Short mmCIF file of C-alpha atoms in Angstrom, two decimals:
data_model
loop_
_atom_site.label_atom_id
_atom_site.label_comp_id
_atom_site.label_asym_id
_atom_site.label_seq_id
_atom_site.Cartn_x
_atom_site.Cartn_y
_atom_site.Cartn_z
CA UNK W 1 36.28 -73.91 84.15
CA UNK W 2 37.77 -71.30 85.91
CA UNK W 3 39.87 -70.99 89.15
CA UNK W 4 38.95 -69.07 91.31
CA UNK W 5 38.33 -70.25 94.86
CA UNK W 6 35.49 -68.58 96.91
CA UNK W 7 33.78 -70.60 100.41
CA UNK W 8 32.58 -74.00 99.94
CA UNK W 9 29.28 -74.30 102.15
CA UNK W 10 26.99 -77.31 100.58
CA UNK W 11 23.84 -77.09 101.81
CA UNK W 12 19.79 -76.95 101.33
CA UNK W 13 18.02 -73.94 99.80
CA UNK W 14 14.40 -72.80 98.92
CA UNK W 15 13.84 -73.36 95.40
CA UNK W 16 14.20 -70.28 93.15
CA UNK W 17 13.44 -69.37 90.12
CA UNK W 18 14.05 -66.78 87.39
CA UNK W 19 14.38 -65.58 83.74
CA UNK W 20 18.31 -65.36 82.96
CA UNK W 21 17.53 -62.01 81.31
CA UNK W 22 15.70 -60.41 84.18
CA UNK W 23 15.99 -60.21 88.41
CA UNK W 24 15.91 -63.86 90.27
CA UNK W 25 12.48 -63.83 91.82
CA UNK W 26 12.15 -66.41 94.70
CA UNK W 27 9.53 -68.52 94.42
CA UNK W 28 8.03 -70.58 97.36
CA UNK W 29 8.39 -74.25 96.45
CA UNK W 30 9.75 -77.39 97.78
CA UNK W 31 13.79 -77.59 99.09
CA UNK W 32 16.20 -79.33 96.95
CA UNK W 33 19.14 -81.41 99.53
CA UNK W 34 22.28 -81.82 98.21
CA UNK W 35 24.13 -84.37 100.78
CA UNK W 36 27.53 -85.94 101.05
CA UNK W 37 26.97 -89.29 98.82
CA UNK W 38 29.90 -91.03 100.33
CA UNK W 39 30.83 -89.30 103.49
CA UNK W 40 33.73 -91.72 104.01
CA UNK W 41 35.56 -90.85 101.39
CA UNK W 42 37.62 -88.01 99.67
CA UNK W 43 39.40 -86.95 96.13
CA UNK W 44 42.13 -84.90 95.39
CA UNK W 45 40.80 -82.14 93.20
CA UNK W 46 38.18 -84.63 91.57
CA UNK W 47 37.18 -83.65 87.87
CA UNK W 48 35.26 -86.05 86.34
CA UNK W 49 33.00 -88.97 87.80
CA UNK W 50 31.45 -92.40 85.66
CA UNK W 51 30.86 -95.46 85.77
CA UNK W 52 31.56 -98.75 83.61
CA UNK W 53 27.82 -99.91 82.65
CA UNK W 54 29.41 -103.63 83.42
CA UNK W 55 26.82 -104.54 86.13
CA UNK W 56 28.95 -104.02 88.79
CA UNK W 57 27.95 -101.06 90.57
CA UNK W 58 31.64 -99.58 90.81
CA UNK W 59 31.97 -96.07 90.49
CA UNK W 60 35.46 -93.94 88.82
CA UNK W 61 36.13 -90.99 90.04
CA UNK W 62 39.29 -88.56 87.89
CA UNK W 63 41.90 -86.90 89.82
CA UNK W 64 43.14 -84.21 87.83
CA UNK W 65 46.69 -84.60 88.45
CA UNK W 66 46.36 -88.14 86.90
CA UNK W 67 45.01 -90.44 88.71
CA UNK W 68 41.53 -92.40 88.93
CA UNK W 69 39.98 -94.05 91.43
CA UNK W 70 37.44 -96.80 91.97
CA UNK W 71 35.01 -97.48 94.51
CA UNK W 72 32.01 -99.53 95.25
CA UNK W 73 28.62 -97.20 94.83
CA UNK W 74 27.91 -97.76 98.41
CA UNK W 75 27.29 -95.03 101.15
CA UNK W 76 29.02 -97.17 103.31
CA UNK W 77 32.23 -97.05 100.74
CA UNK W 78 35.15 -96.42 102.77
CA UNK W 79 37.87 -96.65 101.04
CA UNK W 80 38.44 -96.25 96.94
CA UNK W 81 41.54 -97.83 94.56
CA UNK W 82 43.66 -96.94 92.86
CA UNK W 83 42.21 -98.04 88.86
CA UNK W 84 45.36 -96.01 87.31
CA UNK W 85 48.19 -93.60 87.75
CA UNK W 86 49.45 -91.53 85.11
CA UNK W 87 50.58 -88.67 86.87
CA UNK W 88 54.27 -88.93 84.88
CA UNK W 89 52.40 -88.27 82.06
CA UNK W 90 49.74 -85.76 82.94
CA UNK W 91 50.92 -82.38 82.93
CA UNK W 92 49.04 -80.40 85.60
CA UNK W 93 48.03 -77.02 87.08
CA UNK W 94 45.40 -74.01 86.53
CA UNK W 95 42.81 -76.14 83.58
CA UNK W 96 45.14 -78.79 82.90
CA UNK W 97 45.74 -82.19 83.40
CA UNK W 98 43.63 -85.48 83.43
CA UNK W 99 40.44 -84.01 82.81
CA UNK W 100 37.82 -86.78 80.99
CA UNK W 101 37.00 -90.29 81.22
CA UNK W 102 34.70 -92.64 79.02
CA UNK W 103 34.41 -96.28 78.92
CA UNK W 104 33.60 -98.16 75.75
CA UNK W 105 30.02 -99.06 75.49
CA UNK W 106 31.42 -102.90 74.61
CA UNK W 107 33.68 -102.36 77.91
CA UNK W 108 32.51 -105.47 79.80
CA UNK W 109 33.99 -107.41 76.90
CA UNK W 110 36.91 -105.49 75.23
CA UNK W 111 38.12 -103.86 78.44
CA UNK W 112 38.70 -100.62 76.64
CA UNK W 113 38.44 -96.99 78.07
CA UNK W 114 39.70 -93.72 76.88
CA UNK W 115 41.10 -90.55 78.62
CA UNK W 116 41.12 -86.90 77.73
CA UNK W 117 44.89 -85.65 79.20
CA UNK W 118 47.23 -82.46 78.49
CA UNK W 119 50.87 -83.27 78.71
CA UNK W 120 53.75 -81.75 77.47
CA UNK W 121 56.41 -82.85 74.43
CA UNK W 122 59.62 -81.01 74.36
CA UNK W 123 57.98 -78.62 76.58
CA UNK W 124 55.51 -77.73 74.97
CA UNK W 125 51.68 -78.29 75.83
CA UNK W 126 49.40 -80.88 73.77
CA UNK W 127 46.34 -82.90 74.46
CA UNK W 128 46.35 -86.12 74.01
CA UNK W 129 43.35 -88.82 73.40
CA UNK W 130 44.52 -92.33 74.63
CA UNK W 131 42.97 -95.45 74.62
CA UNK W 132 43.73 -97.82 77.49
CA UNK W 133 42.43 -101.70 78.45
CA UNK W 134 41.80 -102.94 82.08
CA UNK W 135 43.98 -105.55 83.33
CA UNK W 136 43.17 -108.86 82.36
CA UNK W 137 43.72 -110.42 85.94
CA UNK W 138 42.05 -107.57 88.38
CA UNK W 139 39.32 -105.76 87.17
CA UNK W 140 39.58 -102.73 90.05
CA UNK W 141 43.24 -101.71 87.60
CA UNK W 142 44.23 -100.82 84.56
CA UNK W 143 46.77 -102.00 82.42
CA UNK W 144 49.11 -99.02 82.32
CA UNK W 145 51.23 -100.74 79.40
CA UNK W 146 48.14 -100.78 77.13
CA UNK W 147 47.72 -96.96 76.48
CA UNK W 148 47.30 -96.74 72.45
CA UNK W 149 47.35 -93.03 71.53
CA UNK W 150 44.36 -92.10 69.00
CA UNK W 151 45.38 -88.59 68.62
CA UNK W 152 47.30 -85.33 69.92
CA UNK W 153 46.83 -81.70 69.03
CA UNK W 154 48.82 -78.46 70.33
CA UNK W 155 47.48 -76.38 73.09
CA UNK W 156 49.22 -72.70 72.83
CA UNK W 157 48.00 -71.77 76.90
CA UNK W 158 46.84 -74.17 80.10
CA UNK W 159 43.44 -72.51 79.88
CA UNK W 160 40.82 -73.56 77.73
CA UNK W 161 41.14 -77.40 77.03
CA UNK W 162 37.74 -78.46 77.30
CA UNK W 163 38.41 -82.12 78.25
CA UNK W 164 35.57 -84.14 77.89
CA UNK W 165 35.08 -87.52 76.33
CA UNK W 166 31.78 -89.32 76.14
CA UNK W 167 30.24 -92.01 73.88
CA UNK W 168 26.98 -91.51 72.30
CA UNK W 169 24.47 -94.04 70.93
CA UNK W 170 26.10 -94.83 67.43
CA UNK W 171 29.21 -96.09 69.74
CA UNK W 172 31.21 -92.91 68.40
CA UNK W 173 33.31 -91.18 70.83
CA UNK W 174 32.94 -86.97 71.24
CA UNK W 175 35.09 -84.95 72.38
CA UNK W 176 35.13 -81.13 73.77
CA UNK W 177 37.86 -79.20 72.83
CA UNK W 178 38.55 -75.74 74.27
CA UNK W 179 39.38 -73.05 72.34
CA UNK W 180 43.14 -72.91 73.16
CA UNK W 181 43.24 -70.28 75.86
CA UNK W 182 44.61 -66.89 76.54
CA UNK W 183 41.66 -64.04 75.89
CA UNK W 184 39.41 -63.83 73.94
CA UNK W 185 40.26 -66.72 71.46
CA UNK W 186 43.20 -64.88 69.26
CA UNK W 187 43.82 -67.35 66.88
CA UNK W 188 39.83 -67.14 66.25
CA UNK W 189 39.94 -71.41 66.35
CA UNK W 190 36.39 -71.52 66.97
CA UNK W 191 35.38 -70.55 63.94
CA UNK W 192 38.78 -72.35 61.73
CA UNK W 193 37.17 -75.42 60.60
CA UNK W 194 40.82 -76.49 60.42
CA UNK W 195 41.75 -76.33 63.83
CA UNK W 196 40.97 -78.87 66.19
CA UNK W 197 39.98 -76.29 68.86
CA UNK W 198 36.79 -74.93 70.05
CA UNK W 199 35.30 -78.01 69.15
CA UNK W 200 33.81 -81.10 69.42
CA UNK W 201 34.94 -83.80 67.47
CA UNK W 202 33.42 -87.06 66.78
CA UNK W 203 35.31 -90.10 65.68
CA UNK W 204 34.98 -93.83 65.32
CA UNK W 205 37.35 -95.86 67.65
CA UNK W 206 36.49 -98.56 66.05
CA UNK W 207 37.72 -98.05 62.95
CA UNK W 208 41.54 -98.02 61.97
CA UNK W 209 41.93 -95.93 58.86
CA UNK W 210 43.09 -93.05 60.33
CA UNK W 211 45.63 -95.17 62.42
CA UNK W 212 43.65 -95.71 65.82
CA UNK W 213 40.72 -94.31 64.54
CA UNK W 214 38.44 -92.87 62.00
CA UNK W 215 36.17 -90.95 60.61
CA UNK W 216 32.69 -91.26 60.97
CA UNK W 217 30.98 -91.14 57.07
CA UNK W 218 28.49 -88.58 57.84
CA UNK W 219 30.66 -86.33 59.92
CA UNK W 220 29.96 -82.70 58.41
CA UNK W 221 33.50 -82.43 56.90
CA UNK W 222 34.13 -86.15 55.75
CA UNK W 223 36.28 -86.16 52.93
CA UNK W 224 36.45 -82.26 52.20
CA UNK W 225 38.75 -81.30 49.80
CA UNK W 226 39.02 -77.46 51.72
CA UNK W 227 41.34 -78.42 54.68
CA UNK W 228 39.08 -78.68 57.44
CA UNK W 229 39.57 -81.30 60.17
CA UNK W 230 36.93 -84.14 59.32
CA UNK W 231 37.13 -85.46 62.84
CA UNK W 232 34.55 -81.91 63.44
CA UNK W 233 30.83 -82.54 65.28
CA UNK W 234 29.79 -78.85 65.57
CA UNK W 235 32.44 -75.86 66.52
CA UNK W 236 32.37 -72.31 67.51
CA UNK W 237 32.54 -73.07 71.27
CA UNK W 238 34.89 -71.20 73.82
CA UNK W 239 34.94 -73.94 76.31
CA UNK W 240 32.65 -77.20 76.56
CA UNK W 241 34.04 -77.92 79.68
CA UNK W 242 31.45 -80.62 80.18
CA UNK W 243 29.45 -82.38 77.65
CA UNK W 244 26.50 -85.18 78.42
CA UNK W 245 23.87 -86.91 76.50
CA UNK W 246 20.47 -87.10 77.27
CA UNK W 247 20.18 -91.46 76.56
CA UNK W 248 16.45 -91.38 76.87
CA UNK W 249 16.00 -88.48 73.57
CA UNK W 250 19.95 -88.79 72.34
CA UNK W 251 20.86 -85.11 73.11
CA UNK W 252 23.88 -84.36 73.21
CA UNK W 253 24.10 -81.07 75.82
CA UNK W 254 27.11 -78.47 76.79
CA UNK W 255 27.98 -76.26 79.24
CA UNK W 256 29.85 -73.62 77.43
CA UNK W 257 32.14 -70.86 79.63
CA UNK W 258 31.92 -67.70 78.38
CA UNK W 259 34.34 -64.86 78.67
CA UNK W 260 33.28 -61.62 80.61
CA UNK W 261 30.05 -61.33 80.39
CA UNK W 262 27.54 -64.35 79.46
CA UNK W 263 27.47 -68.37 80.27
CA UNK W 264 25.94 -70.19 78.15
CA UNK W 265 24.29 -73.92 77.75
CA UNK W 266 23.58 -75.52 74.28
CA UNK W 267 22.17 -78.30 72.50
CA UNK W 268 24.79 -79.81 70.47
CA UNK W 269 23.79 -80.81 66.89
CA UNK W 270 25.76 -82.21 63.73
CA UNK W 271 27.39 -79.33 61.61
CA UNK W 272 26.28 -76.42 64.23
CA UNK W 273 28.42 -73.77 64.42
CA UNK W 274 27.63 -71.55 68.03
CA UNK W 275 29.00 -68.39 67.38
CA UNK W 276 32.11 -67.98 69.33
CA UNK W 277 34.11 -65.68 68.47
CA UNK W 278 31.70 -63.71 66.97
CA UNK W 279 29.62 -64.28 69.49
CA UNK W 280 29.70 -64.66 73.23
CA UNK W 281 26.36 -66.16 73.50
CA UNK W 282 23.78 -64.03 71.98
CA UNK W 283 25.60 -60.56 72.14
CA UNK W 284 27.85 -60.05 69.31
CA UNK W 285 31.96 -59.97 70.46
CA UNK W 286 34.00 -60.12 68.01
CA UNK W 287 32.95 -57.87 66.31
CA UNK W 288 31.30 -55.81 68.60
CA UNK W 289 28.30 -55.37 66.02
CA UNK W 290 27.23 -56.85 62.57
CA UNK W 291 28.99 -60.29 63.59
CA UNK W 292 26.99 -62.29 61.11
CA UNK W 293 24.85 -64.16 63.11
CA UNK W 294 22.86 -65.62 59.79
CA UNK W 295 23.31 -69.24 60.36
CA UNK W 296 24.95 -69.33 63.86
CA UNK W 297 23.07 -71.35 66.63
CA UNK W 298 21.91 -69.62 70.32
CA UNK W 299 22.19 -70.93 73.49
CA UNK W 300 19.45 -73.03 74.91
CA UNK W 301 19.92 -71.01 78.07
CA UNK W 302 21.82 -67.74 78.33
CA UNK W 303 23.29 -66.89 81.66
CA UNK W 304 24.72 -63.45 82.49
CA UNK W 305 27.37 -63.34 84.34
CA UNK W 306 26.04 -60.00 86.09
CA UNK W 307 23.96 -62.47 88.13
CA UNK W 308 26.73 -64.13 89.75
CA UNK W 309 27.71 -66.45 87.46
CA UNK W 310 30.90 -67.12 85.52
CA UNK W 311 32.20 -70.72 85.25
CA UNK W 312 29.75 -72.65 83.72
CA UNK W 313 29.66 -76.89 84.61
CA UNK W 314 27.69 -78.57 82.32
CA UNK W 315 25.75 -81.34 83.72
CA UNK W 316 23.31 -84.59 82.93
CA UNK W 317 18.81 -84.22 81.88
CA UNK W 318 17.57 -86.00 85.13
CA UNK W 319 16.66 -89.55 84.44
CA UNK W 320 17.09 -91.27 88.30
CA UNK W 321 14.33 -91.83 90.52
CA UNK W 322 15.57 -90.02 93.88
CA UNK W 323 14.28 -86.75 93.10
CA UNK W 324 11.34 -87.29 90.69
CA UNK W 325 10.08 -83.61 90.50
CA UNK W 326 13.39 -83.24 88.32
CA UNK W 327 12.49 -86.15 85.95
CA UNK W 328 13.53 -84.82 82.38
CA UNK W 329 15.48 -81.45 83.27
CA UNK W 330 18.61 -80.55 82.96
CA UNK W 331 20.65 -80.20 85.92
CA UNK W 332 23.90 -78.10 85.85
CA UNK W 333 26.03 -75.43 87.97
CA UNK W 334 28.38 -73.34 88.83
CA UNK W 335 31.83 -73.37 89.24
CA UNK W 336 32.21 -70.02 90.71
CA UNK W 337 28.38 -69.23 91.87
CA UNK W 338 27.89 -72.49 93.85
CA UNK W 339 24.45 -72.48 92.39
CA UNK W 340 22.85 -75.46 91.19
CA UNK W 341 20.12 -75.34 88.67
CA UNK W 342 17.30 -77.47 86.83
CA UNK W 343 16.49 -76.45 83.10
CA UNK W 344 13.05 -77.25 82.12
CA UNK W 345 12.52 -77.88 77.75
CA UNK W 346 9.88 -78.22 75.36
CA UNK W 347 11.27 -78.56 71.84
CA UNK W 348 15.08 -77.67 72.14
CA UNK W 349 13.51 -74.37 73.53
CA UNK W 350 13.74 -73.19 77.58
CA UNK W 351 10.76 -73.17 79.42
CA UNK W 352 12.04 -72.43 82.54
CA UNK W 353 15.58 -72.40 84.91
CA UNK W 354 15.58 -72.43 88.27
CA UNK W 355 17.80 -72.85 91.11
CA UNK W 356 17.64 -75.56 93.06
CA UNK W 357 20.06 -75.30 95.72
CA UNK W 358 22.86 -72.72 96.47
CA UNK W 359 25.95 -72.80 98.51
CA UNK W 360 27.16 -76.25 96.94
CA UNK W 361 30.91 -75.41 96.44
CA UNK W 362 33.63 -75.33 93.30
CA UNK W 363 31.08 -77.96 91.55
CA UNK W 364 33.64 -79.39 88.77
CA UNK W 365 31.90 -81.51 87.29
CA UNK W 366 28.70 -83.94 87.17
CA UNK W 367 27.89 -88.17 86.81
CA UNK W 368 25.70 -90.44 86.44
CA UNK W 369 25.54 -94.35 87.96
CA UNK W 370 23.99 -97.38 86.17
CA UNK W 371 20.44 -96.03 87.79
CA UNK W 372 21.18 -92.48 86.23
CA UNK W 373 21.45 -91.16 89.48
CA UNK W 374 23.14 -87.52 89.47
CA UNK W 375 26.14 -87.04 91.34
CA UNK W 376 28.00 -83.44 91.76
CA UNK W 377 32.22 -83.58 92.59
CA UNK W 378 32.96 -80.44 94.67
CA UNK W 379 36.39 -79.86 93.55
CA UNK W 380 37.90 -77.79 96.77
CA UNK W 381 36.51 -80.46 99.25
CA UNK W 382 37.14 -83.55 97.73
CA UNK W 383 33.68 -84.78 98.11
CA UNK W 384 31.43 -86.41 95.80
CA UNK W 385 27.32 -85.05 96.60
CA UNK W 386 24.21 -86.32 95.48
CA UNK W 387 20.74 -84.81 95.52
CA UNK W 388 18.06 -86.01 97.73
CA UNK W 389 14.21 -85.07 98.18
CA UNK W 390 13.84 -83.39 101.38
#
């Protein structure tokens, strides 16, 4: 995600489509509206949205400078609490801070929930992986005394942290990891299988034998004898600013931002390794030619940034009932553009991307209720939207 702040006007578009590698060429088909899903309320600089899958129809919204709210999934909602404030923890400012939220898939019953956070020790810059419970005697807060730390790594800049958390269907927690920051990745993490950055990881948080944690058994570097972090999923990413699995097929997709030229949007699988630094995408960066792309993995969807894009938001396949024509696609933005999309596959491969509405704002990030139902937080405004048929 990148910050940089252009007008915020959400509204209703035509429906356009295009190949990423050629001209947009509008297309004459049915409006997309993207509306104000809770018109009552507003979020400081909201990053991250979720919900509990406990049956009771709350929703969480992340403030990045530490703080998450709760709030009944209501239109009417008019006012949200306060679920937890870490803000003396959270260091914040630019692509830092409180940036990723997942609940345990046995939450109803254990309470548990974990955070993605930078914060700084002895001034320097880490993120940190924390496990916290809800209180046991309100269920709208958190226990702020219960935060159990699974794991911290350095982050040498603000930029680049990646920051998502999300559980998939083996009840394994992933995580995105940026690749540190600065330019053009100089420590060349994303392709140091010993590094935690540029990443995503995949641990067990149910386990203990790494202290809070452990290590899956079929996680590609489990029990190497080379060095490299066995917590690794897949690596050679820039910055998964947003990750999301598809629970109907168990994809796991990302939304990776590029660098100065190309977005891109992959399909995450066990052991894949997507190019970056040697590639941006699908051209070749470092180096600028013969960068060994035997073995590396393309983007789903390449976006170049020559088209008006150049902050990525990686967003949720369509499985809610509001907007049917987008049953099955992938729905993402963004951040600079204001352009929403809808990615049509067959077979891991694009069929076709188009835009579905333009105009929508700094979109930050995307979530999902219990009925799968997309929301979109505009991160300038505060405001939480939601797509509707016309």
């Amino acid at each position: 995600m990148k910050r940089i702040i252009i007008s915020s006007l959400a509204g209703v578009v035509l429906l356009f489509t295009f190949n990423a590698s050629k001209p947009r060429e509008p297309r004459a088909e049915a409006a997309v509206k993207v509306v104000e899903a809770f018109p009552k309320l507003h979020f400081d600089y909201p990053v991250d949205l979720t919900h509990a899958n406990d049956g009771t129809n709350r929703l969480f919204v992340l403030e990045q400078e530490g703080t998450i709210r709760v709030f009944e999934n209501a239109v009417s909602a008019s006012s949200s609490k306060v679920f937890l404030d870490i803000k003396k923890l959270v260091s914040y400012g630019g692509e830092a801070g409180l940036l990723g939220l997942a609940f345990h898939l046995d939450y109803k019953t254990n309470g548990y929930f974990f955070l993605n956070y930078t914060t700084k020790v002895s001034g320097k810059l880490e993120t940190a992986i924390v496990r916290y419970q809800v209180s046991a005697n309100d269920p709208d807060r958190a226990d702020p005394g219960s935060a159990t730390i699974l794991f911290t790594f350095d982050q040498p800049y603000d930029n680049h942290n990646g920051g998502a958390v999300k559980f998939g269907k083996d009840g394994y927690l992933y995580v995105s990891t940026g690749d540190g920051g600065s330019w053009g990745d100089p420590s060349n993490n994303g392709q140091n299988k010993s590094a935690w950055l540029g990443k995503i990881l995949r641990v067990d948080v149910n386990s203990k034998t790494k202290g809070n944690y452990g290590i899956p058994a079929d996680n590609p570097f489990a029990g190497n004898k080379e060095g490299f972090r066995e917590e690794i999923y897949a690596y050679g990413l820039r910055n998964p600013w947003r990750i999301s699995f598809d629970d109907l097929t168990n994809t796991l997709w990302a939304g990776d931002v590029g660098q100065n030229k190309r977005e891109e949007i992959d399909i995450i699988v066990k052991g894949g390794n997507y190019g970056w630094r040697l590639k941006e995408s699908i051209d070749c960066y470092n180096p600028k030619r013969d960068c060994g792309a035997e073995g590396l993995i393309d983007p789903v969807l390449d976006l170049p940034q020559a088209n008006g894009e150049h902050s990525i938001t990686g967003g949720f396949v369509y499985r809610g009932k509001a907007v049917p024509a987008l049953e099955g696609k992938y729905v993402f933005g963004d951040y600079v553009s204001g352009r929403l999309f809808a990615l049509e596959t067959k077979d891991g491969k694009a069929v076709q991307n188009s835009i579905i509405a333009e105009g929508v704002g700094q979109i930050s990030a995307f979530g999902t209720d219990q009925s799968n139902e997309l929301y979109i937080c505009n991160y300038t405004t505060g405001k939480i939207m939601k797509l509707a048929k016309p």
